[in-house]
CSV table of C-alpha atoms in Angstrom, one decimal:
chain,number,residue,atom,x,y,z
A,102,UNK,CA,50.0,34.0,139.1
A,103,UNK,CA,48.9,37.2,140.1
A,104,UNK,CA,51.2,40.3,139.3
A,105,UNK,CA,49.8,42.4,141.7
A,106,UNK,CA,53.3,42.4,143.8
A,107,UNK,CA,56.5,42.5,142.6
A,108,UNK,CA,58.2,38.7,143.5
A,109,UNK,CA,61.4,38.6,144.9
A,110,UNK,CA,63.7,35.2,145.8
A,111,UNK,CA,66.3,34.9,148.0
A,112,UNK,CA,69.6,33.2,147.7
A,113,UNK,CA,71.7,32.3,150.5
A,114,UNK,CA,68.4,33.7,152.6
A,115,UNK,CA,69.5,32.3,156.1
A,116,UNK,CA,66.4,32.8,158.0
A,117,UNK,CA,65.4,35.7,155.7
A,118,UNK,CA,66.3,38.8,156.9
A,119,UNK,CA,66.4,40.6,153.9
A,120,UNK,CA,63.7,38.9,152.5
A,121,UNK,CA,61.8,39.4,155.3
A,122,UNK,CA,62.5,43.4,154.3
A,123,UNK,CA,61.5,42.6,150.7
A,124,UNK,CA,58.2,41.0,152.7
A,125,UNK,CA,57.6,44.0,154.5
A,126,UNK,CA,57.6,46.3,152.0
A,127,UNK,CA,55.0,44.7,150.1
A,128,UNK,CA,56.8,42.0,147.7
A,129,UNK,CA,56.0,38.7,147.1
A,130,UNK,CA,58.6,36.2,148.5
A,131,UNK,CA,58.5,32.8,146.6
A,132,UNK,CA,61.6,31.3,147.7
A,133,UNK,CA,64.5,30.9,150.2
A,134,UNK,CA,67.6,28.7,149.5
A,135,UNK,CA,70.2,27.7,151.7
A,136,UNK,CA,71.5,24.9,152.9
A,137,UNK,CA,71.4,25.5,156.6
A,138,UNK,CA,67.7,22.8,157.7
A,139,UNK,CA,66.8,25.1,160.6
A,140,UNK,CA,67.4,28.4,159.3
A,141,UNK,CA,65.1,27.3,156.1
A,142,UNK,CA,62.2,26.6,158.7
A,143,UNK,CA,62.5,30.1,160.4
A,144,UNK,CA,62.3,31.2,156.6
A,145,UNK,CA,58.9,29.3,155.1
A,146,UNK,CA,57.6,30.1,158.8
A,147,UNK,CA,57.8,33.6,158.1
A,148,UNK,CA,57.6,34.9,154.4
A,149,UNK,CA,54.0,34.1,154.0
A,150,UNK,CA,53.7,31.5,151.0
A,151,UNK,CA,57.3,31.5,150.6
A,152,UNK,CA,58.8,28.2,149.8
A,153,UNK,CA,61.7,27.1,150.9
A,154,UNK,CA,65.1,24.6,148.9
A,155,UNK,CA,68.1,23.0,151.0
A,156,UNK,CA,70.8,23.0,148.4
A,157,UNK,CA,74.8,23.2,148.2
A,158,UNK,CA,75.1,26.4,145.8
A,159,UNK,CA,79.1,25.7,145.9
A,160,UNK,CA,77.6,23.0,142.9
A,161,UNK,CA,75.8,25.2,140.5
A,162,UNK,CA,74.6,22.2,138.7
A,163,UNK,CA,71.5,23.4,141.3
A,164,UNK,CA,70.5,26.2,140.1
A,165,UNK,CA,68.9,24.0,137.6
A,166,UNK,CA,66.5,22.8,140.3
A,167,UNK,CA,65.9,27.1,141.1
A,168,UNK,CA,65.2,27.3,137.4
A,169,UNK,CA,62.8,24.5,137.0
A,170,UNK,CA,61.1,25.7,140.8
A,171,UNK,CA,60.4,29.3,138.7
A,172,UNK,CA,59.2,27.3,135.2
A,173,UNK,CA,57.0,24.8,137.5
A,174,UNK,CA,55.4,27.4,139.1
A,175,UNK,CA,54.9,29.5,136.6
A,176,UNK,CA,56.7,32.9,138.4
A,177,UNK,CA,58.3,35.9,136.6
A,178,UNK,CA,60.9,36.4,138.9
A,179,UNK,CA,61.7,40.6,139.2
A,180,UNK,CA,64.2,40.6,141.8
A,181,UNK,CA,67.0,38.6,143.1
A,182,UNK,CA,68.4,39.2,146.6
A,183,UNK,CA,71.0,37.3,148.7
A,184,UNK,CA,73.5,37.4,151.0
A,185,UNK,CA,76.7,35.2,149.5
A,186,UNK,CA,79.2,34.3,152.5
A,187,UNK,CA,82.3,36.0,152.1
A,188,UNK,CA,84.3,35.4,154.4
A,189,UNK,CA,87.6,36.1,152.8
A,190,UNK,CA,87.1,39.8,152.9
A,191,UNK,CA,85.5,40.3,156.6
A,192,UNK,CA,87.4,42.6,158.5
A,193,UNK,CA,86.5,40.6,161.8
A,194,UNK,CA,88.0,37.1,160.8
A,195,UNK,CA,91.7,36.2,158.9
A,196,UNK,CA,90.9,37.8,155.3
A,197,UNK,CA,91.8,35.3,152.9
A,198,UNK,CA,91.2,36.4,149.0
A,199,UNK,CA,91.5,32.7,148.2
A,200,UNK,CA,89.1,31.6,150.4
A,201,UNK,CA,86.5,29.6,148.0
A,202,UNK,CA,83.5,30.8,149.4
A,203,UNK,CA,84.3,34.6,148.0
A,204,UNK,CA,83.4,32.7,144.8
A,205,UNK,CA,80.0,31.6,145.9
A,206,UNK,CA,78.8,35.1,144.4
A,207,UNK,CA,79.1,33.5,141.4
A,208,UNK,CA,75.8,31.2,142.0
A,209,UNK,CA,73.4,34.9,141.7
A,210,UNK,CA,75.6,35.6,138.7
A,211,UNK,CA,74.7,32.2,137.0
A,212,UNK,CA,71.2,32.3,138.3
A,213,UNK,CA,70.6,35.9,137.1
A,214,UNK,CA,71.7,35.0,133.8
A,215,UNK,CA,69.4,32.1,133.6
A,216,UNK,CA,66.2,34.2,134.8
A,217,UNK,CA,67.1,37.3,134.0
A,218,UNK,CA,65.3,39.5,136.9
A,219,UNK,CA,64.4,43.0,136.7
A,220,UNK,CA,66.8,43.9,139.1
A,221,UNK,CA,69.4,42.2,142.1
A,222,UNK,CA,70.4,43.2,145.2
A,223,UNK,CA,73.4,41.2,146.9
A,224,UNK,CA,74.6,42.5,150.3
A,225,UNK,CA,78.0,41.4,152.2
A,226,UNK,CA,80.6,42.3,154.7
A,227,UNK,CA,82.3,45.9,154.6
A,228,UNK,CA,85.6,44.1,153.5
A,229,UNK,CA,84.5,43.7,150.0
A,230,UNK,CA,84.7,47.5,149.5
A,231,UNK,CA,87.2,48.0,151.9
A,232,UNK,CA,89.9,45.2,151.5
A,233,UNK,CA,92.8,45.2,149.1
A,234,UNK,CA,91.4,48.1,147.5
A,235,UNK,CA,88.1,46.4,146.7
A,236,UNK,CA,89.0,44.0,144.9
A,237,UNK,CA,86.4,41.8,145.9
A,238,UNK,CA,83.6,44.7,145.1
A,239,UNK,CA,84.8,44.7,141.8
A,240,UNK,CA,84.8,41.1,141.1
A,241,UNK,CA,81.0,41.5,141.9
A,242,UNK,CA,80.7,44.6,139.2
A,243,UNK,CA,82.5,42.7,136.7
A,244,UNK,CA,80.9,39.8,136.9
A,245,UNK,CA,77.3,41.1,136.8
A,246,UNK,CA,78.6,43.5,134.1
A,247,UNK,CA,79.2,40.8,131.4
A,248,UNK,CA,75.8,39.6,132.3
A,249,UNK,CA,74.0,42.9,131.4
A,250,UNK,CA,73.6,44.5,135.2
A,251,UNK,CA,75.0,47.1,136.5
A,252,UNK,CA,76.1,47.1,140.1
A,253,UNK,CA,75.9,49.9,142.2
A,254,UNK,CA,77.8,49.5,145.6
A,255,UNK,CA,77.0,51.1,148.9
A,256,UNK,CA,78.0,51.2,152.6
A,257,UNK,CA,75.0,51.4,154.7
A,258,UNK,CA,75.3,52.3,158.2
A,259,UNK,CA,72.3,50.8,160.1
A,260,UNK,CA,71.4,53.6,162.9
A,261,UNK,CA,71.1,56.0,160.1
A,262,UNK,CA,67.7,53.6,159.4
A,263,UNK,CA,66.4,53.7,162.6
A,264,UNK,CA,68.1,50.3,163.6
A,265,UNK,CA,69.0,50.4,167.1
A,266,UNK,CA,72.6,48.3,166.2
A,267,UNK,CA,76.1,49.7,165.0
A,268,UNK,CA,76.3,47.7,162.1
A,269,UNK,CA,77.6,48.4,158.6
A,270,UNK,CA,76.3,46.3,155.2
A,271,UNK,CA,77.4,46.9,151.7
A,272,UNK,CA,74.8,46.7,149.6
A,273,UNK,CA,75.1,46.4,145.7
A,274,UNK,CA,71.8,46.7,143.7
A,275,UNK,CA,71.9,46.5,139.6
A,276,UNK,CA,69.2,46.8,137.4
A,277,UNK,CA,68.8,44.9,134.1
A,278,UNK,CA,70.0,46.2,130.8
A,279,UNK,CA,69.6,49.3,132.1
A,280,UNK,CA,71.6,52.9,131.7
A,281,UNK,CA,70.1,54.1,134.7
A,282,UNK,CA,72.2,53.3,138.5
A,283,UNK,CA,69.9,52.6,141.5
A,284,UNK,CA,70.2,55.9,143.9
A,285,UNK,CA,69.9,54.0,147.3
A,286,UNK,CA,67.5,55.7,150.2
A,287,UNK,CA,69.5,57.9,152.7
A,288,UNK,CA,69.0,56.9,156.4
A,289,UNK,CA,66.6,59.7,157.7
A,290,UNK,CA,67.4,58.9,161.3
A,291,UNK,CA,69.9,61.6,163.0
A,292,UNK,CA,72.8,60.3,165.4
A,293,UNK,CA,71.0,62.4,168.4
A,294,UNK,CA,68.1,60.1,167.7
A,295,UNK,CA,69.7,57.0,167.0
A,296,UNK,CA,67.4,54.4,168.7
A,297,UNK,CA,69.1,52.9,171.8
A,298,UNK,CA,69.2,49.4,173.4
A,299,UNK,CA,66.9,50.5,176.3
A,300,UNK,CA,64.5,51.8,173.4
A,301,UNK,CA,64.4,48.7,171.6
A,302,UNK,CA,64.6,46.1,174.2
A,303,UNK,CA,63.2,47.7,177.4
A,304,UNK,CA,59.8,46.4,177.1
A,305,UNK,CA,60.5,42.6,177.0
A,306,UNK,CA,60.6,40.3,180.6
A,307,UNK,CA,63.6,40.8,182.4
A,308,UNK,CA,63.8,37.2,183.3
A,309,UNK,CA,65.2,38.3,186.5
A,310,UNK,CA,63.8,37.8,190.4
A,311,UNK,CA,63.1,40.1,192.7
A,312,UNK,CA,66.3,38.4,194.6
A,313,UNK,CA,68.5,39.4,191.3
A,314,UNK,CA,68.6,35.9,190.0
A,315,UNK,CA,68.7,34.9,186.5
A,316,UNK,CA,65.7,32.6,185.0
A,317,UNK,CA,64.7,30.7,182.0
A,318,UNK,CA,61.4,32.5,181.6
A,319,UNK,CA,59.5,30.1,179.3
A,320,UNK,CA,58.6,29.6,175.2
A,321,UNK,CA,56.0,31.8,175.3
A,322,UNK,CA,55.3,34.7,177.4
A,323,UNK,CA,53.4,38.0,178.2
A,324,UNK,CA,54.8,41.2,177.7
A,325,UNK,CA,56.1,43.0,180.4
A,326,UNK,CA,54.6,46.6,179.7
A,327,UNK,CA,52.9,48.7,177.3
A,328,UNK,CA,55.4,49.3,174.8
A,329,UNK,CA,57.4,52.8,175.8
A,330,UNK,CA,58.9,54.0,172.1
A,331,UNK,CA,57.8,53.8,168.9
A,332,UNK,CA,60.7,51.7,167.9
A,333,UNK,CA,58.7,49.2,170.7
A,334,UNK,CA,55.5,49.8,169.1
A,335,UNK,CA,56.6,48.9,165.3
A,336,UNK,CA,58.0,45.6,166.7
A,337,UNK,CA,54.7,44.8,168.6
A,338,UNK,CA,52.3,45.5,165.9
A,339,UNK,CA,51.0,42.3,164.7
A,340,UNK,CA,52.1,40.0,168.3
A,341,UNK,CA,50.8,39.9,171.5
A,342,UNK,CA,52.7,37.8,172.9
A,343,UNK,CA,56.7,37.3,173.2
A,344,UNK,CA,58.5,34.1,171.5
A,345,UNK,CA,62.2,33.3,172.3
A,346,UNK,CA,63.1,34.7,175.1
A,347,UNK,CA,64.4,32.0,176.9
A,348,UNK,CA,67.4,33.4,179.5
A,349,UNK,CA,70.8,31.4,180.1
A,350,UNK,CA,71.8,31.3,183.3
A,351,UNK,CA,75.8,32.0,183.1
A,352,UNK,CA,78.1,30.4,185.4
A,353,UNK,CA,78.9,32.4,188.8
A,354,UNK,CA,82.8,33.5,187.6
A,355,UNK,CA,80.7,35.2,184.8
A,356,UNK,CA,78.2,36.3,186.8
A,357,UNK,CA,81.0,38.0,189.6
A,358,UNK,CA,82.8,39.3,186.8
A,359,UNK,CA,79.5,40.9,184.4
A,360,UNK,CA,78.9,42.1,188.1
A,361,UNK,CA,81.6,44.3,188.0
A,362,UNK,CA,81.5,45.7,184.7
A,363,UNK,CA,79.5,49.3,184.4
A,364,UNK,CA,77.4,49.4,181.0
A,365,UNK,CA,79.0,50.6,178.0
A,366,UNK,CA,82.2,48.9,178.9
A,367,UNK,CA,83.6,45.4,178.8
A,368,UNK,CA,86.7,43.4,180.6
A,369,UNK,CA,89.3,46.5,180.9
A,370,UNK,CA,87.2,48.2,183.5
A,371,UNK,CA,87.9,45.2,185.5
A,372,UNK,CA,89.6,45.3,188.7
A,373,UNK,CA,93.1,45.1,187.8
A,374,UNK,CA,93.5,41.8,188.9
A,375,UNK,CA,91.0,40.2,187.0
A,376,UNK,CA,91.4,41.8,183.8
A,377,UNK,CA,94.0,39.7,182.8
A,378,UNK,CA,91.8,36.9,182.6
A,379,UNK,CA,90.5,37.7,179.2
A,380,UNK,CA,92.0,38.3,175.5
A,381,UNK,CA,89.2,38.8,173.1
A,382,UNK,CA,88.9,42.4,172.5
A,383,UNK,CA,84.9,42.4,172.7
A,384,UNK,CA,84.6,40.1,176.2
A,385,UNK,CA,82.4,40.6,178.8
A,386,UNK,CA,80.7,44.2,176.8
A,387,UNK,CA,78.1,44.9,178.4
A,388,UNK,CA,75.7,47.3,175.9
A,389,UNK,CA,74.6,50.9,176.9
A,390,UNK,CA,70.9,51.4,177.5
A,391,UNK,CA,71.6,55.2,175.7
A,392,UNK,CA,73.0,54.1,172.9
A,393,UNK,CA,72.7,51.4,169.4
A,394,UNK,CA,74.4,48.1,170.5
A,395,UNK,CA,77.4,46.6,169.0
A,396,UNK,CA,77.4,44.4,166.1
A,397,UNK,CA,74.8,41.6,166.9
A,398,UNK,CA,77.2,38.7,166.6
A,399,UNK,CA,76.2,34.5,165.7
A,400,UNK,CA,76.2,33.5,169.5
A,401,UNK,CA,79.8,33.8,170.7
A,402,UNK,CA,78.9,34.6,174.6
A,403,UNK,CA,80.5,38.0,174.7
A,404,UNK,CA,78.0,40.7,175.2
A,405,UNK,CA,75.8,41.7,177.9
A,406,UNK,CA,72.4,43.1,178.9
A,407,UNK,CA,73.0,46.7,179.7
A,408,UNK,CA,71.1,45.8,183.2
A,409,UNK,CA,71.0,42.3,183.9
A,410,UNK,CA,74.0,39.9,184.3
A,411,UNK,CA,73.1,37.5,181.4
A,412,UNK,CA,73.3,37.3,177.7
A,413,UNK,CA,70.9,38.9,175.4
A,414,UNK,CA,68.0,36.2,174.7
A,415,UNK,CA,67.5,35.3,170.9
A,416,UNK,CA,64.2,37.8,171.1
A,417,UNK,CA,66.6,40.9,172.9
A,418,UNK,CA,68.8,40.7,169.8
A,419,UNK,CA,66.5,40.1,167.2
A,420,UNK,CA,64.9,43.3,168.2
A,421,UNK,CA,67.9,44.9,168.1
A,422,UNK,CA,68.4,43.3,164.7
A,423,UNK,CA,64.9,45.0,163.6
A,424,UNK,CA,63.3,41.5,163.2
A,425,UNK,CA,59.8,42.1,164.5
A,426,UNK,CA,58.0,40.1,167.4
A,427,UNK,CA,55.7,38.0,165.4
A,428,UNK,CA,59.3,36.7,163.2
A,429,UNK,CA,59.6,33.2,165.3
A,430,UNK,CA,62.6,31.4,165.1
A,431,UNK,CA,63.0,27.6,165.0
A,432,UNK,CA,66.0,25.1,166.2
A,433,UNK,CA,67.7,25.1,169.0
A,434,UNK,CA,69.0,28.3,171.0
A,435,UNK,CA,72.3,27.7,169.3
A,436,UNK,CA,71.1,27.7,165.7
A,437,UNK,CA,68.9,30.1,166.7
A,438,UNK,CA,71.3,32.6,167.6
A,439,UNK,CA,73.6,32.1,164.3
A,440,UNK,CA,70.3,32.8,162.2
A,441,UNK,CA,69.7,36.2,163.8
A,442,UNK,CA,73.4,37.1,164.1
A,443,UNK,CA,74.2,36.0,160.2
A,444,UNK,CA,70.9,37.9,158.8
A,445,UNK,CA,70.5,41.4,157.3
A,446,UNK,CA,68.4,43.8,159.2
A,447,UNK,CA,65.2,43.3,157.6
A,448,UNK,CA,64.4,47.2,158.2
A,449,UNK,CA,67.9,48.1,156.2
A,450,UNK,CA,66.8,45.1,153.5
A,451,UNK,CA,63.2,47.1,153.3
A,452,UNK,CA,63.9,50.9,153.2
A,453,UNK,CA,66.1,49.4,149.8
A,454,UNK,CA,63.7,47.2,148.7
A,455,UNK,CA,61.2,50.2,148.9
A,456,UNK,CA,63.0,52.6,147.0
A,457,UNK,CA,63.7,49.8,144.2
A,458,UNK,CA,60.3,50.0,143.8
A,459,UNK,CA,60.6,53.2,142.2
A,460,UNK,CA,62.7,51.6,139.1
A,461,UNK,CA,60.5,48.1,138.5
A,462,UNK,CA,58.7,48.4,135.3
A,463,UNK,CA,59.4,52.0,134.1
């Protein structure tokens, strides 16, 4: 196998956002696992050669199968990255420290002890620095730490890295027998030039009649101008042509209410009389064209298009997830929305994966 390119496999990958970062920055991906059938074939479809392996990780007996993939085909494995679900510590569900999938870490602890990889990088939710006094953060450090790597944690704030989405990721990246600690990149994006939803998403097909009224639009289509910002640009550079951005018509009480909301605000700017209608703190937000969106979330129906009276297509908020245009995703709208919501920003997964670069094979 060649060793031009560092390799790179990714645990827990989803539909390979942070792989996909890894990809981008020049690494050779050589295989996803997760257990979720449609995410995996967004995943091989778009990490080159990349292969991809449905299995349960909460039964580490398969990471033998991972190990034997690695032997089989002959790959030095130098870095390990995944995404574990931890729900436990999320600050937007019930936190639950015994939840058992906060243990499912424990699979890239096993598996890095087995192949032992130049380097790993596991990212999770905010919570695991953040609740009970980190307690969950330093599970990870320990862990890794009897195991010879050690963990470096961060809180990465995604506008700072020119990702047009308030969203905050903490990254932990260790390095192998090593007495050196990863310095991550700092974002080099300012708030005054945060990219903003109108920036990132202003190009695409409004999916919208001259009348006003909402329509599918179809699986593939043309773009609707030359792209505007360079945030446009980098998306477009290797498709001419734009994939799912199929629009869903909403029902006319949502349609009368989205109506009445102004952009950048959500249910409370309601007519008084309406507003009582609603409990979930986030419902009917509709984004701001000047400003980063909210948390790109699996699909739940609440946010808006900061012009249009519909729900941001799979393509709008994969865009404003950094995926780029030529990143297809497969399954149905539903699944297809929970792979871009669950991922990691591949942009925030590359600018680490890039400066990891700097400490593989000193």
């Amino acid at each position: 196998m060649s060793r031009k390119q560092f390799t790179c496999l990714d645990l827990f990958s989803g539909a390979g956002g942070l792989s996909r970062g890894f990809y981008d920055a020049g690494y050779e991906v050589v295989l996803g696992v997760d257990f979720d059938e449609a995410a995996l074939k967004t995943f091989q479809e778009n990490h080159g050669q990349a292969q991809a392996m449905q299995l349960d990780l909460f039964h580490h007996e398969n990471i033998d199968k991972i190990e034997s993939f690695l032997l089989e085909q002959q790959i030095e494995l130098d870095v390990l990255v995944g995404g574990p679900p931890c729900q436990g510590f999320s600050i937007a569900g019930p936190r639950d420290m015994n939840d058992k999938r906060n243990s499912l870490y424990l699979a890239m602890v096993k598996l890095a002890d087995r192949v032992r990889p130049q380097a790993v990088v596991l990212e999770n939710v905010p919570g695991m620095l953040l609740t009970n006094h980190g307690i969950g953060a330093e599970r990870v450090k320990a862990d890794f730490k009897e195991i010879g790597y050690h963990m470096v944690p961060r809180l990465l704030y995604a506008p700072d890295y020119g990702i047009p989405q308030i969203r905050r990721r903490v990254f932990f990246v260790g390095l192998k027998d090593s007495g050196e600690e990863f310095a991550f990149p700092d974002g080099d994006t300012l708030p005054e030039h945060y990219v903003t939803c109108e920036e990132a998403i202003g190009d695409l097909p409004s999916l919208q009649t001259k009348q006003g009224e909402i329509i599918y639009g179809g699986e593939v289509q043309e773009y609707a101008s030359a792209a505007m910002t360079d945030y446009q640009k980098k998306m477009r550079v290797r498709s001419d042509k734009v994939y799912n951005h199929i629009g869903s018509i909403p029902i006319e009480k949502t349609k009368k209410m989205i109506a009445l909301v102004p952009e950048g605000k959500n249910y409370k700017a309601l007519p008084e009389q309406y507003r009582g209608m609603y409990k979930y703190h986030e419902a009917l937000t509709r984004y701001h064209s000047k400003r980063p969106s909210l948390t790109i979330n699996t699909g739940h129906r609440s946010h808006f298009h900061y012009k249009y009276n519909r729900i941001p297509t799979v393509r709008e908020s994969a865009r404003l997830q950094s995926f780029p245009d030529d990143f297809i995703f497969y399954g149905n709208k539903s699944q297809q929305y929970k792979q871009v919501g669950n991922a990691v920003p591949p942009m925030l997964g590359q600018a680490v994966a890039a400066k990891l670069k700097e400490y593989l094979r000193r």
